[in-house]
mmCIF file of C-alpha atoms in Angstrom:
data_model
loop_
_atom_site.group_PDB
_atom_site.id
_atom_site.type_symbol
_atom_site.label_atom_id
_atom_site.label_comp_id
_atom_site.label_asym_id
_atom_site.label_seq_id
_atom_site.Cartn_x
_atom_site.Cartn_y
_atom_site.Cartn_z
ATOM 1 C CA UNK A 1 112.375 61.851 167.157
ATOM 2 C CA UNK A 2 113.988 63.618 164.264
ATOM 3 C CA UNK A 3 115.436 61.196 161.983
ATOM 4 C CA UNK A 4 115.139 60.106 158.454
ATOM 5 C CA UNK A 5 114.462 56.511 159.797
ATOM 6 C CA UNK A 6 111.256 57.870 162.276
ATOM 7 C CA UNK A 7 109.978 60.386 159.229
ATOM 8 C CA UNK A 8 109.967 57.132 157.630
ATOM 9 C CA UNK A 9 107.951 55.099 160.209
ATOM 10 C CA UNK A 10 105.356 58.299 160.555
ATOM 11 C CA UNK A 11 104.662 57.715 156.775
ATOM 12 C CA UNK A 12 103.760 54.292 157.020
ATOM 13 C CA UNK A 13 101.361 55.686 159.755
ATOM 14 C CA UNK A 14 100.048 58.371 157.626
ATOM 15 C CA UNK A 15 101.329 61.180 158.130
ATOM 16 C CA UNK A 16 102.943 63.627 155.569
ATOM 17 C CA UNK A 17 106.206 65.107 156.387
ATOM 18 C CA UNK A 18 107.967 68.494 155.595
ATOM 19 C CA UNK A 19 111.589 68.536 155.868
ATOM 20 C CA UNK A 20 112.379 72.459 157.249
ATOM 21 C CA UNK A 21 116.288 73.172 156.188
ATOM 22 C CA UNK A 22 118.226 75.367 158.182
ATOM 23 C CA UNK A 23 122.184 76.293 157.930
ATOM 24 C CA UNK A 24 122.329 74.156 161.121
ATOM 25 C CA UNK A 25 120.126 71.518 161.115
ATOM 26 C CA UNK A 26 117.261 69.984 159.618
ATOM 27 C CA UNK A 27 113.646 69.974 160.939
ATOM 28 C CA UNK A 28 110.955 67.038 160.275
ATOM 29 C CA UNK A 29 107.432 68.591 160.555
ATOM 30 C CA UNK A 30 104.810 66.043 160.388
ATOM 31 C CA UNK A 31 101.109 66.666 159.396
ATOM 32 C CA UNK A 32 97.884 65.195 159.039
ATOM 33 C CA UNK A 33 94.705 66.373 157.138
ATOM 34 C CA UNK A 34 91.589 66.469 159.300
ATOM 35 C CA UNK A 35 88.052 66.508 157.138
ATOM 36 C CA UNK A 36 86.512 69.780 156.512
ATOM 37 C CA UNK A 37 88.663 71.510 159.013
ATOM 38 C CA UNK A 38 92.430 71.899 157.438
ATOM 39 C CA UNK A 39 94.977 69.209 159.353
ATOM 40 C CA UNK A 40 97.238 68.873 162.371
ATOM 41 C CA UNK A 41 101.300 69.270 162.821
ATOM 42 C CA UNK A 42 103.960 68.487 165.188
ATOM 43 C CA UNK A 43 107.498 68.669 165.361
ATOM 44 C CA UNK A 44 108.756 66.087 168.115
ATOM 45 C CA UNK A 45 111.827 66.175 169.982
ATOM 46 C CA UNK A 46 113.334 69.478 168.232
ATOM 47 C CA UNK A 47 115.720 71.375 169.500
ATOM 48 C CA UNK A 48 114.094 74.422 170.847
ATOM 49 C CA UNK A 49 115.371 77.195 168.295
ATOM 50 C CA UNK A 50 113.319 76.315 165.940
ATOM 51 C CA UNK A 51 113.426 78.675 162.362
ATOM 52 C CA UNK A 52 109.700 79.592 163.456
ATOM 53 C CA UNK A 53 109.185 81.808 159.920
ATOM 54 C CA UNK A 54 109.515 78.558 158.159
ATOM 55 C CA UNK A 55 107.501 76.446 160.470
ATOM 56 C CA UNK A 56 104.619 79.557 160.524
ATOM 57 C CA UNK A 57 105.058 79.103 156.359
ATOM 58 C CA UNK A 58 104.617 75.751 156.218
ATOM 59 C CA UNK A 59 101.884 75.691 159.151
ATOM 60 C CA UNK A 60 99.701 78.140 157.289
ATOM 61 C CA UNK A 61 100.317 76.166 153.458
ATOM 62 C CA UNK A 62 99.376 73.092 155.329
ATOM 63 C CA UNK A 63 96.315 74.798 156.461
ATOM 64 C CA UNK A 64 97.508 73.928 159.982
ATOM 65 C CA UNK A 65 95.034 74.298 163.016
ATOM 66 C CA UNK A 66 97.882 74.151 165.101
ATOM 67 C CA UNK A 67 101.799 72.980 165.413
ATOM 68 C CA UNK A 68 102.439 70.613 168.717
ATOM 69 C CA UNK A 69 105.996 70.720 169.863
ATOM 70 C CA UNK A 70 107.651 68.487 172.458
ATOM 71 C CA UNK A 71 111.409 69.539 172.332
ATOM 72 C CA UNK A 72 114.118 67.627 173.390
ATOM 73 C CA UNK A 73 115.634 70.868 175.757
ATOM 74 C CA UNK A 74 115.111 70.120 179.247
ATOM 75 C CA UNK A 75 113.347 72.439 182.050
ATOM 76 C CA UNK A 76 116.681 75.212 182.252
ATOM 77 C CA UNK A 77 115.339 76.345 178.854
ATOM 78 C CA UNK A 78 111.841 77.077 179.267
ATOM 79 C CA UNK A 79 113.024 81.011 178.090
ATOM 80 C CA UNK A 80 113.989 80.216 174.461
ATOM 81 C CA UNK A 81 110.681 78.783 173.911
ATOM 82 C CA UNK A 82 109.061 80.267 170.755
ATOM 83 C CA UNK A 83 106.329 83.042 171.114
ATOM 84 C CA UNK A 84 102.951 82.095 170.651
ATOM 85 C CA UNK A 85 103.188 78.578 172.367
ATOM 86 C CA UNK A 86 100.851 77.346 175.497
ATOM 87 C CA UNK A 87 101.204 74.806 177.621
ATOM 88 C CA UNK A 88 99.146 71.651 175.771
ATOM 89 C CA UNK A 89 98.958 68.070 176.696
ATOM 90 C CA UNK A 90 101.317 65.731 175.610
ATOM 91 C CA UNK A 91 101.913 62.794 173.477
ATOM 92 C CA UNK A 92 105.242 61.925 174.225
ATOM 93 C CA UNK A 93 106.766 61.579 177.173
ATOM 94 C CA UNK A 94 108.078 64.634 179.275
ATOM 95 C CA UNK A 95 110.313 62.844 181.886
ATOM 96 C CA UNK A 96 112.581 59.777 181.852
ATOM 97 C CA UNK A 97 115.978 58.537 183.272
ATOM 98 C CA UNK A 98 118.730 57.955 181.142
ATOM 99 C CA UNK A 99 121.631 55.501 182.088
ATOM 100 C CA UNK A 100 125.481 55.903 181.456
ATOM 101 C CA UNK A 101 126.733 53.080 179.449
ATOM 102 C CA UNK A 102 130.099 54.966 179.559
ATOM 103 C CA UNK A 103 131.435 53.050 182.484
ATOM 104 C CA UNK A 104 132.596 49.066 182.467
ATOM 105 C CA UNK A 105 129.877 47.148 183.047
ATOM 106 C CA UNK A 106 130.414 46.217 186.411
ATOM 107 C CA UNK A 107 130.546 49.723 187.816
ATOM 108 C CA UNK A 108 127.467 50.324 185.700
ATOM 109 C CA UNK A 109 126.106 47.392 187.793
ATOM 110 C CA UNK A 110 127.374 48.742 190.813
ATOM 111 C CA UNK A 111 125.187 51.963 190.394
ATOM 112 C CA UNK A 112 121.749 49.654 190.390
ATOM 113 C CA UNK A 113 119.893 49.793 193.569
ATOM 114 C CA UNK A 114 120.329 46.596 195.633
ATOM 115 C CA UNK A 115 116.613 44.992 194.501
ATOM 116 C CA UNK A 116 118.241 44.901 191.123
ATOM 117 C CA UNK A 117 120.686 43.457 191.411
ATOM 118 C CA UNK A 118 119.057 40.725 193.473
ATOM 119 C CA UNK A 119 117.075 40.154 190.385
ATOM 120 C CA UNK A 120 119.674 39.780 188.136
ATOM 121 C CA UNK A 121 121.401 37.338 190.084
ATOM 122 C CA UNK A 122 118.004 35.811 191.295
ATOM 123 C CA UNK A 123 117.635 34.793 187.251
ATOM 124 C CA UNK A 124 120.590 33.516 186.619
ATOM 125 C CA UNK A 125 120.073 31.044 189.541
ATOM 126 C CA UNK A 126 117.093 30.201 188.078
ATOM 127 C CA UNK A 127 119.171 29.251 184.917
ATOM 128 C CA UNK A 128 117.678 31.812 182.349
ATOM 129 C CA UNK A 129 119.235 33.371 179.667
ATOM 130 C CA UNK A 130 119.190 36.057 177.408
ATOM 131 C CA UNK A 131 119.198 36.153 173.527
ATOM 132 C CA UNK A 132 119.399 38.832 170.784
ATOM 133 C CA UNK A 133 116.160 37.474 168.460
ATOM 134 C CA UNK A 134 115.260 39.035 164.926
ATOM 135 C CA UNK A 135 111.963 36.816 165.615
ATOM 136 C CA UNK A 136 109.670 40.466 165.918
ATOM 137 C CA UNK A 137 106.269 38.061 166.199
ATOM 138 C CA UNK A 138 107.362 36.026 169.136
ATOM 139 C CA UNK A 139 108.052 39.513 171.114
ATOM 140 C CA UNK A 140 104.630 40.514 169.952
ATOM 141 C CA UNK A 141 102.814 37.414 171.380
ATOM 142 C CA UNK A 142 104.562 38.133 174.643
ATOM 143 C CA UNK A 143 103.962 42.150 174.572
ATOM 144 C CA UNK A 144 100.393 41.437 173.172
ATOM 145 C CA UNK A 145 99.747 39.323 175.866
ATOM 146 C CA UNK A 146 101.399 41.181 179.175
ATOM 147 C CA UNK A 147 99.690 44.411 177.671
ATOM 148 C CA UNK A 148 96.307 43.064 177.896
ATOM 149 C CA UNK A 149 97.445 41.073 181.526
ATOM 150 C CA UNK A 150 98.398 44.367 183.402
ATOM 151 C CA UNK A 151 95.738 46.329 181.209
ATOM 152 C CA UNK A 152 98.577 49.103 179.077
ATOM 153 C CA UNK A 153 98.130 50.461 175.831
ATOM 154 C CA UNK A 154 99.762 48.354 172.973
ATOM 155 C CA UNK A 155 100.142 48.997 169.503
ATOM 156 C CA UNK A 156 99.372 46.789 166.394
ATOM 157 C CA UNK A 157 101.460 44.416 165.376
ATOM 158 C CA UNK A 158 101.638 45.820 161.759
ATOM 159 C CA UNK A 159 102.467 49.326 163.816
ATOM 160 C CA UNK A 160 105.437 47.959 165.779
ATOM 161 C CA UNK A 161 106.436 46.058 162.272
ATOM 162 C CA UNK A 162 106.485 49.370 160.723
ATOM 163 C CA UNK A 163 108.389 51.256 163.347
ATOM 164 C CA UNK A 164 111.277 47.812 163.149
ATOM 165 C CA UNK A 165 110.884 48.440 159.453
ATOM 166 C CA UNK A 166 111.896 51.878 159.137
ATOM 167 C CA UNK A 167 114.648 51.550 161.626
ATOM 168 C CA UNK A 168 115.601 48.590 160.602
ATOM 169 C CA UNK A 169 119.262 47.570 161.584
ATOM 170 C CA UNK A 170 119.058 49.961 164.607
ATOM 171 C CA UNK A 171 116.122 47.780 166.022
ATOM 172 C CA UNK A 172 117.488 45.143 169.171
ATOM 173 C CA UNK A 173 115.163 42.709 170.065
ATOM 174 C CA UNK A 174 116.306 40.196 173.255
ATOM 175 C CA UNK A 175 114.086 37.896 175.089
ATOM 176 C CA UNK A 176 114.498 35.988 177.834
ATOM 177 C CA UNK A 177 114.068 32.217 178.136
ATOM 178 C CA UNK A 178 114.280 29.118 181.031
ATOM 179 C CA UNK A 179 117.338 26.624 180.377
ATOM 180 C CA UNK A 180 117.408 24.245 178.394
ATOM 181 C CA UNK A 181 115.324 26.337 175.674
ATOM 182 C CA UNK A 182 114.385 22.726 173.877
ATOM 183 C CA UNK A 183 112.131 22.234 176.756
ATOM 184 C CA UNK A 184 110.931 25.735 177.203
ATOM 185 C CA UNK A 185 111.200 27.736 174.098
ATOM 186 C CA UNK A 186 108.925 30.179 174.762
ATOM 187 C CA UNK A 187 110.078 33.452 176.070
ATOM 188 C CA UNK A 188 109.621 34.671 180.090
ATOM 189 C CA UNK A 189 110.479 38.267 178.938
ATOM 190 C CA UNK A 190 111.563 40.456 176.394
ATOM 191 C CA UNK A 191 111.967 43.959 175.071
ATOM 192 C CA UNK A 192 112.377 46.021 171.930
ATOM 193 C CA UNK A 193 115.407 48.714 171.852
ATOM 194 C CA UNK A 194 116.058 51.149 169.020
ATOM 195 C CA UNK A 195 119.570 52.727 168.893
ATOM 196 C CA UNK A 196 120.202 55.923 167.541
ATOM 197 C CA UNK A 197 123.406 58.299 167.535
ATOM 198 C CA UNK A 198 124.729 56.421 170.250
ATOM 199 C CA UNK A 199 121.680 56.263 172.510
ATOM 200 C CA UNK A 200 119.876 53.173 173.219
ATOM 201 C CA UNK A 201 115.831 53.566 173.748
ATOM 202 C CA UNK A 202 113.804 51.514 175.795
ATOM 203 C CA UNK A 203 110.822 50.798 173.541
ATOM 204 C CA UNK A 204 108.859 48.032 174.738
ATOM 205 C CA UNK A 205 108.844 45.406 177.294
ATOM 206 C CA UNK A 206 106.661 42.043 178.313
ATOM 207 C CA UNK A 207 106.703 39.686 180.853
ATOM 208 C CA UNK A 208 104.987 36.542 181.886
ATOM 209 C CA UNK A 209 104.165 35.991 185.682
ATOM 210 C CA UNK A 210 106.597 33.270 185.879
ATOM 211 C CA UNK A 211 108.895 34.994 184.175
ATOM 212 C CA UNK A 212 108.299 38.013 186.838
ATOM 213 C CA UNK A 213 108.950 35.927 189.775
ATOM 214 C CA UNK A 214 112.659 34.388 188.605
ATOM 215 C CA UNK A 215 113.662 38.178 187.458
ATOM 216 C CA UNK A 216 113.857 37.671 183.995
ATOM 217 C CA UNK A 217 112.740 40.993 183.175
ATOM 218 C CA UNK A 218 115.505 42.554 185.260
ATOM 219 C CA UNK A 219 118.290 40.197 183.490
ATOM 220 C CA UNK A 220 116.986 40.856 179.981
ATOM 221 C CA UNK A 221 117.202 44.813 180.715
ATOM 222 C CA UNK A 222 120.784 44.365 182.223
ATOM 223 C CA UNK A 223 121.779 41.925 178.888
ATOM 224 C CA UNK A 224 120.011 44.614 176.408
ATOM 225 C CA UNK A 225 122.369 47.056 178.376
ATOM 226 C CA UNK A 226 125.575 45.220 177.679
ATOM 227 C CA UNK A 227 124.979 44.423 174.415
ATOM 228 C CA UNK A 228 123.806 48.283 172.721
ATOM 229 C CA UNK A 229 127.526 49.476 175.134
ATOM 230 C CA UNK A 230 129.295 46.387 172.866
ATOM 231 C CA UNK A 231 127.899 48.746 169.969
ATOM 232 C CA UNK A 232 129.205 52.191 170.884
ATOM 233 C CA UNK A 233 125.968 53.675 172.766
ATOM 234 C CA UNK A 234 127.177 55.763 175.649
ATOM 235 C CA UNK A 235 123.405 55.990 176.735
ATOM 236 C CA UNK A 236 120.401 54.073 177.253
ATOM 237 C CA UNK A 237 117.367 55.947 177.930
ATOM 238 C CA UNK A 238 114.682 54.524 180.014
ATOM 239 C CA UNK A 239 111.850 56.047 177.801
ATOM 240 C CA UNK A 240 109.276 57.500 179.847
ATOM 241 C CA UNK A 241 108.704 57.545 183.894
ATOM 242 C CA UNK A 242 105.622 59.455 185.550
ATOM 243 C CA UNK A 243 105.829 63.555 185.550
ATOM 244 C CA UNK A 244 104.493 65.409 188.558
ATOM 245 C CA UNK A 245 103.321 68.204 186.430
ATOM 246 C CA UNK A 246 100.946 65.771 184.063
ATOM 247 C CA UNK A 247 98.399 63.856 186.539
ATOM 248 C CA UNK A 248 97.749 61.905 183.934
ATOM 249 C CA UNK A 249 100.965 60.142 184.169
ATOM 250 C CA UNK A 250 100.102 58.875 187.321
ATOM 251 C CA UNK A 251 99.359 55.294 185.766
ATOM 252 C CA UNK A 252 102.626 55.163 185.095
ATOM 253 C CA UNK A 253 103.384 54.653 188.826
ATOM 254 C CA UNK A 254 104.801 50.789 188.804
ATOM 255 C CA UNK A 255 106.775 51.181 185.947
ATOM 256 C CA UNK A 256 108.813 54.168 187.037
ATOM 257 C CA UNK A 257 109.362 52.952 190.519
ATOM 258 C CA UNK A 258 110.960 49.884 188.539
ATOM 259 C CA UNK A 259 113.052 52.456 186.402
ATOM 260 C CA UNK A 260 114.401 54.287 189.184
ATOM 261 C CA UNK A 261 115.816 51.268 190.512
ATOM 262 C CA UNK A 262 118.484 51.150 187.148
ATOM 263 C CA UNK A 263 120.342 54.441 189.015
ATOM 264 C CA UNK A 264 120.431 56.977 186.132
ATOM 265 C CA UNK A 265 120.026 60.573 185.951
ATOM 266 C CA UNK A 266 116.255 61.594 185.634
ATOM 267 C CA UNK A 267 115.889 64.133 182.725
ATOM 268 C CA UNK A 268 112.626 66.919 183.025
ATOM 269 C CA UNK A 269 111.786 67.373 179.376
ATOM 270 C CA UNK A 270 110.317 70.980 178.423
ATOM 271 C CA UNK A 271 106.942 69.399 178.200
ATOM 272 C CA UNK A 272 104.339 69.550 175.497
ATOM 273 C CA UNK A 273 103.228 72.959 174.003
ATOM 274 C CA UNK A 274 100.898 74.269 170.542
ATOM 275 C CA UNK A 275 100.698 77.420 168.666
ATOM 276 C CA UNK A 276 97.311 78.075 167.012
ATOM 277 C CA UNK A 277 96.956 79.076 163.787
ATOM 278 C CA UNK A 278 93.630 78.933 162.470
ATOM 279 C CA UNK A 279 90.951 81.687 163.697
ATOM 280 C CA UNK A 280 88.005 78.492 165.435
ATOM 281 C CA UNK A 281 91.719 77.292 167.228
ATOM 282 C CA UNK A 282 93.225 80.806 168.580
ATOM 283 C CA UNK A 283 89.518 81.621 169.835
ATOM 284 C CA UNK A 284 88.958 77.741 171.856
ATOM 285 C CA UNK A 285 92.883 78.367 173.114
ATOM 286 C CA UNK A 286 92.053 81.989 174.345
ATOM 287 C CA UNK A 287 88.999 80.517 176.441
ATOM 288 C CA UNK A 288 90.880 77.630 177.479
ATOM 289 C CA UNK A 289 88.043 74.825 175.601
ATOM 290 C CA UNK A 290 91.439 73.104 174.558
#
C-alpha cells in the first residue's frame, strides 16, 4: 500500500523507507539490508508509471539487488510496465473481488448469492450479534486460534499490533458473539478491516466451529460492510482470492469460493515483477535460478 500510515507499519517491521517525489504523486520505496550482499526493495501497490530514473538512483545508492513491484494497475496495462522487469513471484496478492458499498444496503444484499444470505439470516436466528470492539487481543486469541485450527499463516501478535498502530483510527475491529453476551462473552467470529481513501480492506478473519455452523462469520462480514458504508467507503475489497496464473495460490481454494459468494467484481492485478540490479542478480535472472 502506499500510505504514510503503511510506511509507518513497514518501519516498525524493519524496513527503511525512501519517499520518491514526483510532480504527481509520491512513491514509498521500502528496503532492507541483507549481510554481505547489499539489501532488497519493493514498491507495493504503485501505480505503474513509476519515475524509474529515481527508483534506478535510489536502487543503486541502496546497493539494491533488486526492486519488486506489485502495482495496483490491473491486467489491460501490462504495456506501460517499466523496461527491465520479469515476471517474479509474489508477495501480495494478485487477484481479489471488490464489493460496491455504493448502493443501499439492501440492494447490496440483494447482489449476495443465495448461500449468503441464508447465513446471514441463519445467525440472526441463532440470536448472534455483531459489535465494533477496540479489544485487538481478544481478536487475536480467536485469529491465533482458527489459524492454527485450519492450518493458515498468522502473524504475531506484536505484528498485527503494529500494523493497528500505525493505522490507527482507520483500523475496524467487529466480532461476533451468542446472545445474551453475559453468558457467552467470548467471540464466535471476528475480523480486522483497515479503511483507507474510501476503501474498506478485508484484513483478517477467525472463526470458531460453532461459530461456523450458526453463520456468524457471514453476519460479521455483512455488519463490517454496513458499518465502513456508514463511514463514506464506496468499496470494500475482499483482499486476496486464488489466481490461476500463481499455482501456488491454489491453497487459497476455500476461502475464495467463500468470497465469490459476496457478488463483487473480481479485479486481475498486474502481478508481481523485479528488475535486477546487481551483476550475481542480472546473471541468476538471465538463467532463470530465480
Amino acid at each position: 500500500m502506499q500510505s504514510k500510515a503503511y510506511a509507518g507499519f513497514m518501519q516498525k517491521l524493519g524496513w527503511e523507507v525512501e519517499i520518491i517525489s514526483t510532480r504527481a504523486d509520491l512513491v514509498y520505496l521500502y528496503s532492507k539490508k541483507v549481510p554481505l550482499l547489499g539489501s532488497v526493495a519493493k514498491i507495493p501497490r504503485s501505480t505503474v508509471s513509476l519515475p524509474m530514473d529515481l527508483v534506478d538512483q535510489a536502487a543503486k545508492e541502496k546497493k539494491a539487488l533488486f526492486v519488486k513491484i506489485e502495482p495496483s494497475a490491473t491486467l489491460d496495462k501490462m504495456d506501460a510496465l517499466p523496461e527491465g522487469f520479469r515476471k517474479d513471484s509474489p508477495i501480495l496478492h494478485t487477484k481479489t473481488i471488490l464489493v460496491d458499498l455504493a448502493p443501499i444496503p439492501e440492494k447490496i444484499e440483494k447482489s449476495f448469492k443465495g448461500d449468503v444470505r441464508t447465513c446471514i439470516r441463519k445467525a440472526l436466528k441463532e440470536n448472534l450479534v455483531v459489535q465494533e470492539s477496540n479489544d485487538l487481543g481478544q481478536f487475536y486469541a480467536l485469529f491465533e486460534k482458527t489459524a492454527k485450527e485450519r492450518g493458515f499463516y498468522h502473524p504475531y501478535k506484536k505484528q498485527m499490533k503494529n500494523l493497528r498502530d500505525a493505522f490507527f483510527s482507520q483500523v475496524k475491529l467487529f466480532l461476533a458473539f451468542q446472545k445474551p453476551l453475559e453468558k457467552h462473552p467470548d467471540p464466535l467470529a471476528g475480523c480486522f478491516v483497515i479503511t483507507h481513501n474510501q476503501v474498506a480492506y478485508y484484513k483478517y478473519a477467525a472463526s470458531t466451529p460453532a461459530g461456523r455452523k450458526k453463520g456468524a462469520s457471514y453476519l460479521c462480514l455483512w455488519k463490517a460492510m454496513v458499518a465502513c458504508k456508514k463511514t463514506g467507503c464506496h468499496t470494500f475489497d475482499l483482499e486476496g482470492i486464488a489466481d490461476e496464473r500463481y499455482p501456488q495460490t491454489r491453497k487459497y481454494r476455500n476461502f475464495t469460493h467463500f468470497k465469490q459468494s459476496w457478488g463483487g467484481k473480481e479485479i486481475t492485478y498486474l502481478g508481481s515483477f523485479a528488475k535486477p540490479y546487481s551483476t550475481f542478480y542480472k546473471l541468476l535472472s538471465k538463467i532463470e535460478l530465480i
